[in-house]
Coordinates of C-alpha atoms and ligand atoms in Angstrom, one line a residue:
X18 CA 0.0 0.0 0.0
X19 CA 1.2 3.4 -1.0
X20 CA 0.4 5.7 1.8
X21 CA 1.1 10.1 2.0
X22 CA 3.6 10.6 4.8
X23 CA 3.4 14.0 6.2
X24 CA 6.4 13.1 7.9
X25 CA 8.7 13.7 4.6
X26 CA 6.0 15.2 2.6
X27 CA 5.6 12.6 0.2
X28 CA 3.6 9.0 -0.6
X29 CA 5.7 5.8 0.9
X30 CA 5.1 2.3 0.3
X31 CA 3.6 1.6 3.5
X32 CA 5.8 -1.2 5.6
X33 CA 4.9 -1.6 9.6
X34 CA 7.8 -2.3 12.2
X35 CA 6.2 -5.9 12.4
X36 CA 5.2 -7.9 10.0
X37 CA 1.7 -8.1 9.7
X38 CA 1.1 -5.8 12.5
X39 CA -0.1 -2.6 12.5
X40 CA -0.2 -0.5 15.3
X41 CA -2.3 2.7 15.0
X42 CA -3.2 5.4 17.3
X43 CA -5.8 8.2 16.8
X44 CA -6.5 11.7 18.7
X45 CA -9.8 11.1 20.1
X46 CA -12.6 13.9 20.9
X47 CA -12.2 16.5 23.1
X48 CA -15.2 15.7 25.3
X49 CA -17.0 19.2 26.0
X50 CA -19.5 18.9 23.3
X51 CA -20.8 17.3 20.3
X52 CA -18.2 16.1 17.5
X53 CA -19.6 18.1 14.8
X54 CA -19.6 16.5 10.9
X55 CA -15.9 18.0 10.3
X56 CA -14.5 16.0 13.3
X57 CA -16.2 12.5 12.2
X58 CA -14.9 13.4 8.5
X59 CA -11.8 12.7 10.0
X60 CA -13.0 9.8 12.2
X61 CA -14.4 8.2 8.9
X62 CA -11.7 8.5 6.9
X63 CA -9.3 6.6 10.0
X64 CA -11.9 4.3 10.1
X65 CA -11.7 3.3 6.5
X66 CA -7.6 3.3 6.7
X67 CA -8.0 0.8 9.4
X68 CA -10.6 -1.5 8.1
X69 CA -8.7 -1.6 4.5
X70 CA -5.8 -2.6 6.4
X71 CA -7.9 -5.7 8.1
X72 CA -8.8 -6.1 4.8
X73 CA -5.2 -6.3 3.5
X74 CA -4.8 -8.9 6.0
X75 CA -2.7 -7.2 8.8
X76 CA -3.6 -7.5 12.3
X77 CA -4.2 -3.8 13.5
X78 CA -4.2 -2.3 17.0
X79 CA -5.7 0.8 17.4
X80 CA -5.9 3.1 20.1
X81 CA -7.6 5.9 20.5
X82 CA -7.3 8.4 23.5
X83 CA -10.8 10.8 24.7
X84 CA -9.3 14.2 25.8
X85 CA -11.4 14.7 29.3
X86 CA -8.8 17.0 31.4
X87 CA -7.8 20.5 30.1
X88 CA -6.8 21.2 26.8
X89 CA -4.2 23.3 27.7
X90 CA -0.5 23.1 26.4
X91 CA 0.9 27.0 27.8
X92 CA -0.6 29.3 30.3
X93 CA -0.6 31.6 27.6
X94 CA -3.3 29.5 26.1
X95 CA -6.4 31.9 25.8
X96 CA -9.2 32.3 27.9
X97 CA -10.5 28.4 28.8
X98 CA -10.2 25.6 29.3
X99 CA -12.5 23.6 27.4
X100 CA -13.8 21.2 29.2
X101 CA -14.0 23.7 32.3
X102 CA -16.2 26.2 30.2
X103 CA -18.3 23.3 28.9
X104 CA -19.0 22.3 32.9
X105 CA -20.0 25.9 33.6
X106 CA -22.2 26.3 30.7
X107 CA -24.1 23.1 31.6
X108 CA -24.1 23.5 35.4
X109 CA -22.2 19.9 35.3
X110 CA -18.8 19.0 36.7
X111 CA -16.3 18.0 34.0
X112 CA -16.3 14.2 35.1
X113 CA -20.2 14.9 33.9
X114 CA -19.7 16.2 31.0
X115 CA -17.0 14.0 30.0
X116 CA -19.0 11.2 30.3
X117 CA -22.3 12.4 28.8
X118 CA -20.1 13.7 25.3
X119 CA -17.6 10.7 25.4
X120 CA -21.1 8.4 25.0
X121 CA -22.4 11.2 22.5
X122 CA -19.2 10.7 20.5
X123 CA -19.6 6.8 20.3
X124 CA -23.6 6.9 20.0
X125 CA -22.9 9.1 16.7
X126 CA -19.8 7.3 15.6
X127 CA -21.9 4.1 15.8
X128 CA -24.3 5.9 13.1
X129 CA -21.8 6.1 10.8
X130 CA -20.7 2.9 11.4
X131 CA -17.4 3.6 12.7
X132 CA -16.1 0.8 14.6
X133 CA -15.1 1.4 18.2
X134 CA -11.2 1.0 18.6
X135 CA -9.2 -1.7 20.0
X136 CA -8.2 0.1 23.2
X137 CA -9.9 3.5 24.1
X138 CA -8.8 5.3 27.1
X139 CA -9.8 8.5 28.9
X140 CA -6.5 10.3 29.8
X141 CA -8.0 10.6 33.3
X142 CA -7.2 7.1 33.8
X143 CA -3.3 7.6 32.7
X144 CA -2.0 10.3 35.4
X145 CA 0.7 8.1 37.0
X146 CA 2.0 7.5 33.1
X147 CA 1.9 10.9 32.6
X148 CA 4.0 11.9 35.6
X149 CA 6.4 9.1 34.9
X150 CA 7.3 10.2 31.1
X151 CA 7.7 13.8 32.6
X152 CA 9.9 12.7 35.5
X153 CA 11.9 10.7 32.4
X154 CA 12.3 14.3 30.3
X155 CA 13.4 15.9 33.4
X156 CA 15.9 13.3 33.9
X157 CA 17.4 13.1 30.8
X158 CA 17.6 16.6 30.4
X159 CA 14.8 17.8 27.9
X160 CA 12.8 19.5 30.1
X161 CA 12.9 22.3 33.1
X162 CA 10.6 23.4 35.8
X163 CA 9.8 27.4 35.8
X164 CA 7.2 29.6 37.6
X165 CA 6.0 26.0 39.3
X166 CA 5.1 24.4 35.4
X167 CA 7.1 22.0 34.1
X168 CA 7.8 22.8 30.3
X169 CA 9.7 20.8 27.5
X170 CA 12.7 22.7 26.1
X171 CA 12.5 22.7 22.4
X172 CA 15.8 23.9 21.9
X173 CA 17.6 20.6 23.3
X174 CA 16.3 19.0 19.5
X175 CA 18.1 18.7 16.2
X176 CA 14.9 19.3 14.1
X177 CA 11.5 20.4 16.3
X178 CA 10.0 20.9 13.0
X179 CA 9.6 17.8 11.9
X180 CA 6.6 18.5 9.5
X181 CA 9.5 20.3 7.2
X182 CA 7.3 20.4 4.6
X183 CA 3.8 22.5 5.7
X184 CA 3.9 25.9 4.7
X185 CA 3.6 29.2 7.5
X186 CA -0.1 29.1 6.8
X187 CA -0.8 25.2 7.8
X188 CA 2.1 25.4 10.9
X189 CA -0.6 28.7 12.1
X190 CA -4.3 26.5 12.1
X191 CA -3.3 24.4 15.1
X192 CA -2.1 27.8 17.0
X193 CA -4.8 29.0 18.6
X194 CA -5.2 32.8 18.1
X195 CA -4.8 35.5 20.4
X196 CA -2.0 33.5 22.2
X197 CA 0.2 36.0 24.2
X198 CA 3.3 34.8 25.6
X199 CA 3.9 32.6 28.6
X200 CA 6.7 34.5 30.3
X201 CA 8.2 31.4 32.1
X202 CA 9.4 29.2 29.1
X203 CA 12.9 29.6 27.4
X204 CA 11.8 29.4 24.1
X205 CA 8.6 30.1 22.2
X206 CA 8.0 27.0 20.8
X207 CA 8.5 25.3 24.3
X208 CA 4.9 23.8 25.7
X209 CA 3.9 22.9 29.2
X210 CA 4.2 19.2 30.4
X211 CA 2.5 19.6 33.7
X212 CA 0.6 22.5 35.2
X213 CA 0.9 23.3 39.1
X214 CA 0.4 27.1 38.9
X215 CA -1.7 28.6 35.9
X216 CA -3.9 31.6 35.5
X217 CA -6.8 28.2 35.6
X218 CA -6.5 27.7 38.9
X219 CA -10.2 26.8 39.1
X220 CA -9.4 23.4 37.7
X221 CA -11.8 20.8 39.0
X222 CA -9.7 18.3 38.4
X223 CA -6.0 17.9 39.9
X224 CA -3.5 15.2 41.3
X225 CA -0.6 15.3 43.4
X226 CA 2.8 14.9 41.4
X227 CA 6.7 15.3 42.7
X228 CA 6.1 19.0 41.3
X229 CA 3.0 19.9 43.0
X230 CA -0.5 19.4 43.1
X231 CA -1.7 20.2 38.8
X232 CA -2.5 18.6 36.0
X233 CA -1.1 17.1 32.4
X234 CA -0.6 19.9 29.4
X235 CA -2.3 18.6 26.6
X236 CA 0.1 17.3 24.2
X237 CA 1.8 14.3 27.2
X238 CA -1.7 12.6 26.6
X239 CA -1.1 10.9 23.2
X240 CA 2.1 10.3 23.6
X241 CA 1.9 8.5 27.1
X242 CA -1.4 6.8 26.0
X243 CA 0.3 5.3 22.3
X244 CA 3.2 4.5 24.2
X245 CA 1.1 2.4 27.2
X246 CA -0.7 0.6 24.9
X247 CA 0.6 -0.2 21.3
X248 CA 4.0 0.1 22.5
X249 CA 7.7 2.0 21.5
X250 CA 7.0 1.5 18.1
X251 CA 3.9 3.2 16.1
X252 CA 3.5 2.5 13.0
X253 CA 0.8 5.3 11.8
X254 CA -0.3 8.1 13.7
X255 CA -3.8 9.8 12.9
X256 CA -5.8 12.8 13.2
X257 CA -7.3 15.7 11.3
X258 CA -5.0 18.1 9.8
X259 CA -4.9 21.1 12.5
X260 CA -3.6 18.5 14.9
X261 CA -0.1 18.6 12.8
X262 CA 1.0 21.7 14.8
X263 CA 1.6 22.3 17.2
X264 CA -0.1 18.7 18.5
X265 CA 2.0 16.6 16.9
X266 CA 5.4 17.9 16.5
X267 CA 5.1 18.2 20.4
X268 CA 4.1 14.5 20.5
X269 CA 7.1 13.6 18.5
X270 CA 9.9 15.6 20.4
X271 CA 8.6 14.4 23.5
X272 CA 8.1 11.1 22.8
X273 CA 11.3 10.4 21.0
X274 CA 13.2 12.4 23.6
X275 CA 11.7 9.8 26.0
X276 CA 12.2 6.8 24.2
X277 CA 15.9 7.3 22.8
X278 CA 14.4 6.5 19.0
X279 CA 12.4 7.2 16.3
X280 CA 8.9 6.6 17.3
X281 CA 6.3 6.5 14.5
X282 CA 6.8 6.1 11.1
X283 CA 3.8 7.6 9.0
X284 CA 1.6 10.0 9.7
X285 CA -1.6 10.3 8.6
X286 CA -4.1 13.5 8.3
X287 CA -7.1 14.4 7.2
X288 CA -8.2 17.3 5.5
X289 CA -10.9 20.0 6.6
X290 CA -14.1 20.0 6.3
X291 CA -15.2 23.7 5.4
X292 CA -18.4 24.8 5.7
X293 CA -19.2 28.7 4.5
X294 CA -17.8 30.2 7.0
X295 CA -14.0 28.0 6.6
X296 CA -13.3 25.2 9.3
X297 CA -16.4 23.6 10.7
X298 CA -15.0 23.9 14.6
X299 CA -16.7 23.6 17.9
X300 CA -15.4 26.8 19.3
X301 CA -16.9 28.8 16.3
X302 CA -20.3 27.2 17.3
X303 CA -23.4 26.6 14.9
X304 CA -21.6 23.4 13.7
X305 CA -23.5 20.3 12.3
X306 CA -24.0 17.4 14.1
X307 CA -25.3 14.0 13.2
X308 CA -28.3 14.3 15.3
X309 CA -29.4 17.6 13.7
X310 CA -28.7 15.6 9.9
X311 CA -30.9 13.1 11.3
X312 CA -33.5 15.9 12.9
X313 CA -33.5 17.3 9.3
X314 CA -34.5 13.0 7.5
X315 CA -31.1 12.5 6.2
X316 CA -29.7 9.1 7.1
X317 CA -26.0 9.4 8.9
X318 CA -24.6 7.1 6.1
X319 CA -25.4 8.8 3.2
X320 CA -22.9 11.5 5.0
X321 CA -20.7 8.6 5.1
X322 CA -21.1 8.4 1.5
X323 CA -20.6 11.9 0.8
X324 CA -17.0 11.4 2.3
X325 CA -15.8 8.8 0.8
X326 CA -16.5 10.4 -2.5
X327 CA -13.8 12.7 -1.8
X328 CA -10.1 11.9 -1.4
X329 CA -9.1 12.8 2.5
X330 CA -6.1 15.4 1.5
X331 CA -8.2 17.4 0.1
X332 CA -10.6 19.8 1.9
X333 CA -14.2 19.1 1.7
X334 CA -17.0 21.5 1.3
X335 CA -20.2 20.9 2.7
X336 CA -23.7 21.7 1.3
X337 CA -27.0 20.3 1.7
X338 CA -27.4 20.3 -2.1
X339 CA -24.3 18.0 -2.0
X340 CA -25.5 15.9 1.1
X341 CA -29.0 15.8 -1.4
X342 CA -27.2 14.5 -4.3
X343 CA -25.5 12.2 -2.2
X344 CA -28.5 11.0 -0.5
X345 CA -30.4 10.0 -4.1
X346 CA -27.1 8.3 -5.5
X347 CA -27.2 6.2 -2.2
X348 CA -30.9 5.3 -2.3
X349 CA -30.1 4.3 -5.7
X350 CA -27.4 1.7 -5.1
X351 CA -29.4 0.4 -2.3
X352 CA -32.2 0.0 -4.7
X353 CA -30.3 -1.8 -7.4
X354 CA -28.9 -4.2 -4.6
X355 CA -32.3 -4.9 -3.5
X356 CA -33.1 -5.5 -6.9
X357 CA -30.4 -8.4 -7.4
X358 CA -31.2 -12.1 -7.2
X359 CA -31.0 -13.1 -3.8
X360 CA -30.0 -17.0 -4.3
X361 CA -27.3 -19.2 -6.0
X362 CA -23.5 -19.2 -5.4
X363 CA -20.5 -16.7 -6.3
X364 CA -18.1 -16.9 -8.8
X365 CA -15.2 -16.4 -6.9
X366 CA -12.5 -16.5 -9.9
X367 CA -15.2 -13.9 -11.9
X368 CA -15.1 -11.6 -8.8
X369 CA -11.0 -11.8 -8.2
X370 CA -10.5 -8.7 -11.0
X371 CA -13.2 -6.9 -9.1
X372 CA -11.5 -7.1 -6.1
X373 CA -8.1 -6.6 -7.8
X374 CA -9.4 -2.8 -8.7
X375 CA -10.9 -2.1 -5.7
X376 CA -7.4 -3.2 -3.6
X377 CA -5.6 -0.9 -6.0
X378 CA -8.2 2.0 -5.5
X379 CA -7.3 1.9 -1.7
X380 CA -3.7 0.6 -2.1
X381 CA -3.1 4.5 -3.8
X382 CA -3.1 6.6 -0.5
X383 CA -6.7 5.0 0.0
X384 CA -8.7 6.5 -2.9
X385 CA -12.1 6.1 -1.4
X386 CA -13.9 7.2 -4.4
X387 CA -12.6 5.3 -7.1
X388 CA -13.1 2.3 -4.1
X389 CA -16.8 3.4 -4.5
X390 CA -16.7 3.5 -8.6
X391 CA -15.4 -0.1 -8.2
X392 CA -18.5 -0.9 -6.5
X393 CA -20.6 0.7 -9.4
X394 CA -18.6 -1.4 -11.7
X395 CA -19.6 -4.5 -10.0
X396 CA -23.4 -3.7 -10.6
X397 CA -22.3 -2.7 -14.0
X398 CA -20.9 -6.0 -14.6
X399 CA -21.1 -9.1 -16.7
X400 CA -21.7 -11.3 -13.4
X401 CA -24.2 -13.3 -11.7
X402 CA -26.3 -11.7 -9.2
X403 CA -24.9 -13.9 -6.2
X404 CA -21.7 -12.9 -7.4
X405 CA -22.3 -9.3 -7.3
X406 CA -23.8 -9.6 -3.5
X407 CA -20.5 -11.2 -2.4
X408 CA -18.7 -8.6 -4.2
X409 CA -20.6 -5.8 -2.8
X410 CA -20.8 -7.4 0.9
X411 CA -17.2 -7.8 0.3
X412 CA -16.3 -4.2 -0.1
X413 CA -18.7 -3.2 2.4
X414 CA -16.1 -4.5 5.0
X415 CA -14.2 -1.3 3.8
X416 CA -16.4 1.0 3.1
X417 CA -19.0 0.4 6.1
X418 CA -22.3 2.0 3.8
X419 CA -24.5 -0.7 5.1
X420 CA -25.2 -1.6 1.5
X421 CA -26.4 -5.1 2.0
X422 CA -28.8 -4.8 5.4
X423 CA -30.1 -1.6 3.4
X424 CA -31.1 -3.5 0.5
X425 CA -32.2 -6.2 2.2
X426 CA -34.6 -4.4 5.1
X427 CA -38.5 -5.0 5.7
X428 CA -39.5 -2.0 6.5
X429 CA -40.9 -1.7 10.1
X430 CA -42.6 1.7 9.2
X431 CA -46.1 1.9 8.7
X432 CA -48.0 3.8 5.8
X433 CA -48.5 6.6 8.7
X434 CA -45.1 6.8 9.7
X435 CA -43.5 7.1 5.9
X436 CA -43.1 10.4 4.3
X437 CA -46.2 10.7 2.3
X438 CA -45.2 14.1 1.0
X439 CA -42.4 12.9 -0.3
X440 CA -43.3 9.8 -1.9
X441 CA -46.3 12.0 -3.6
X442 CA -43.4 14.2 -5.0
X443 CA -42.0 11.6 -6.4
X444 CA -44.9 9.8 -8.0
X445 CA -45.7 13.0 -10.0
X446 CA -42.3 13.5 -10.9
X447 CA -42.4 9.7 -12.3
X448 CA -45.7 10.2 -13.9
X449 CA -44.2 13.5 -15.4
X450 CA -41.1 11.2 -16.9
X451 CA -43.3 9.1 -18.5
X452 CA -45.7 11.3 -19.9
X453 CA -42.2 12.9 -21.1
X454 CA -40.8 9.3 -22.4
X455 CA -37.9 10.0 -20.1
X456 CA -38.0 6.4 -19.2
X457 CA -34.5 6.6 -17.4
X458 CA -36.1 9.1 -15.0
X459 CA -39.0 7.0 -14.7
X460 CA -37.0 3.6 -13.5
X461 CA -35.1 5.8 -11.3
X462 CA -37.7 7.0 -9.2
X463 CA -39.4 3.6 -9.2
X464 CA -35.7 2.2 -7.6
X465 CA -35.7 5.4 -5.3
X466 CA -38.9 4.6 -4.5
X467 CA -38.4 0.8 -4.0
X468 CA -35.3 1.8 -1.7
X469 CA -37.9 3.5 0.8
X470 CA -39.3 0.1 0.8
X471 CA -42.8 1.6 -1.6
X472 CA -44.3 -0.2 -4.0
X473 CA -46.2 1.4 -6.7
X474 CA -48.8 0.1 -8.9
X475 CA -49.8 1.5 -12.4
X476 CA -53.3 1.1 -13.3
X477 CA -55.7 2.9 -15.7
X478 CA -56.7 5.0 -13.1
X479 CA -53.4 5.9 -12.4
X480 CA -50.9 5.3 -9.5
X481 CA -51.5 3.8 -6.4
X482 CA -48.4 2.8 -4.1
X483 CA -47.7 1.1 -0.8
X484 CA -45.5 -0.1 1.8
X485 CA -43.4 -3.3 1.0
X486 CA -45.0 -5.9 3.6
Ligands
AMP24 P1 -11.3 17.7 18.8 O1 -12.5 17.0 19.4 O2 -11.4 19.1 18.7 O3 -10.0 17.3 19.6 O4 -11.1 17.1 17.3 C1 -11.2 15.8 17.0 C2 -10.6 15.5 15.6 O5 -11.3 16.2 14.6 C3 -9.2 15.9 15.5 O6 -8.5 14.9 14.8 C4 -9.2 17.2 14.7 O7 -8.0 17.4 14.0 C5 -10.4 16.9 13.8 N1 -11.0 18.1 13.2 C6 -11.4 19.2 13.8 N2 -12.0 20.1 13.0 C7 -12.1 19.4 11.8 C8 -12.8 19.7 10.5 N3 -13.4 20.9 10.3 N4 -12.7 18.8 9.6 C9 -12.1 17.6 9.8 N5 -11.5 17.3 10.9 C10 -11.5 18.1 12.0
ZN25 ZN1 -3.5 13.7 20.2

């Protein structure tokens, strides 16, 4: 597999410390609020890497951390601290709110069918690994106690910039704005390890520690919760593109001044979504969330579908006339998979070049939408039916779109509990078609229809329809 490296700017063949294994760590939610669309964009697009690489036949690890205790890496930081201000607004403390947004988080992840990692772990749970890495730094030299913080001295590194290759622009997202400096560290680029004294003093949350009663800076987290769990060696690091800098080029300095070595090999981000205001983010507010695509009738995995059609380096706009598109092309696969012979056996040698393309798709830094034109090409194809299903159930492992338990669904809605404004709409639009010969039009409402589980029947007195029993 040929994989973008942001660590050397460039695709790699992708080869893991271990053969066979991968180990994989991702940046998990910050847990004062909803994960908005742009957050599970990324989330997706991890999930997919891993489940291709399943696929591929390695045996992956992956560990994912949930950021529940500040979200600080200076005392410069501006104003809050997350999760503190998401406590206040609430009336909650931050253990509450932590736990109601971490089982947010999964509840809509689940929706998208993004599987749960392998190891997930609050960084609550990991303070005594935390101080030890910190003691470590101290000890070895790489990092120095001021104004009762401890910070990491930058300066004792070859090359802190190890993402050589972003522009000034893409090194500024991940720096929060309005920063002013944070008189006690040596050099700008130095961040805090652990907090004792901080203009947050109101900190619900702190632990005793050789340097005082505090809390973790933000950055330790991943490094001492990768480190815990898939070991010295990490083969690919995820998380959206902000995360880069100053997230992590910290991770790396301190996690390779810890260790003595190189730690992980490829890094992997995801692009933005943008909405039309820029960067969907939680801190600008009025973001999306799945809940409010479901409030508004759209199904969570035809978002899922709108991502994949997009490669994840580049940024991805989103519209409702997009999501709209994306929502008729989906009901339209699922309607020509319900519409395939459901008995006989596969032709497994007729469906090895189908799966040859779709491996290639994905083995070319994971090119999720010419993955999903291999899947048109299977219905396109000269194949049985039964091989098709296999085919379509086996790429479905990948992509997650629920294709086959779509297709193959009862519906357990009544005739009262179905859109009857809709499925009017669409009846005259058909009957328009045909009374316009547009007979493509015509069979492609009738699937769209069929997908929504509605029969309809053509008589002389025109068109009756009901629900598929
Ligand atoms: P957070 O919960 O803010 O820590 O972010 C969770 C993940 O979402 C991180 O990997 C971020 O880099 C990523 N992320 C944040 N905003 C966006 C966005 N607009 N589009 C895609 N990914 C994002
Ligand atoms: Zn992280």
């Amino acid at each position: 597999m040929i994989l973008y490296n942001t660590l050397g700017g460039e695709k790699q063949e992708f080869i893991p410390h271990e053969e066979g294994k991968v180990r994989m760590y991702t940046c998990g939610p910050t847990v004062y609020h909803y994960a908005h669309i742009g957050n599970l964009r990324t989330y997706i697009m991890e999930d997919v890497l891993e489940k291709y690489l399943r696929y591929a036949g390695y045996d992956v690890l992956r560990v994912m951390n949930i950021t529940d205790v500040g979200h600080l890496s200076s005392d410069a930081d501006t104003g809050e601290d997350k999760m503190l201000a998401g406590a206040k607004r609430e009336h909650k403390s931050v253990l509450e709110i932590a736990d109601f947004y971490t089982k947010a988080f999964f509840s809509d992840a689940g929706k998208l069918n993004i599987k749960t990692p392998d190891v997930v772990e609050p960084a609550t749970h990991c303070i005594p690994e935390f101080i030890e890495m910190v003691q470590t730094l101290i000890d070895k030299g790489y990092a120095y106690i001021a104004g009762g913080n401890v910070y990491f001295d930058t300066a004792k590194l070859d090359n802190y910039y190890v993402f050589g290759n972003m522009n000034e622009e893409e090194l500024q997202v991940g720096v929060r704005e309005d920063v002013g400096e944070d008189e006690n560290k040596r050099n700008k680029t130095d961040f805090v390890l652990w907090f004792t004294k901080s203009k947050f003093d109101d900190q619900e949350l702190k632990w005793e520690s050789p340097w005082g009663y505090g809390y973790p800076g933000w950055h330790i987290e991943c490094s001492a919760i990768s480190i815990k769990h898939a070991g010295e060696y990490l083969d690919i690091h995820c998380g959206g593109i902000d995360n880069a800098f100053p997230h992590h080029t910290n991770e790396i300095a301190q996690s390779e001044a810890y260790l003595g070595h190189k730690w992980c090999s490829y890094w992997f981000h995801v692009l933005h979504l943008l909405d039309k205001r820029g960067k969907m983010s939680k801190s600008k507010g009025g973001f999306l969330t799945v809940s409010l695509l479901e409030e508004k009738g759209y199904n969570p995995l035809a978002y899922r579908f709108f991502c994949l059609q997009s490669h994840y380096r580049k940024p991805l706009v989103f519209s409702f006339e997009n999501l709209d598109n994306c929502v008729q092309a989906y009901n339209k696969l699922v309607a020509r998979i319900a519409n395939l012979k459901a008995d006989g056996e596969p032709d497994l040698e007729a469906a090895k070049p189908y799966q040859d393309s779709f491996k290639e798709a994905l083995d070319n830094d994971l090119n999720t939408s010419l993955a999903v034109t291999a899947l048109y090409d299977v219905l396109k194809g000269d194949i049985s039916d039964a091989t098709k299903r296999y085919l379509i159930a086996d790429f479905d492992r990948v992509l997650s779109l629920g294709l086959i338990e779509a297709a193959g669904k009862k519906p357990d809605a009544t005739a009262s509990d179905v859109d009857v404004a809709k499925i009017e709409e669409l009846i005259a639009k058909r009957t328009q078609a045909r009374a316009d010969k547009d007979w493509a039009t015509a069979d492609a409402i009738r699937d769209e229809l069929k997908a929504m589980h509605i029969v309809i029947k053509d008589s002389k007195d025109g068109v009756s329809w009901e629900v598929e029993q």
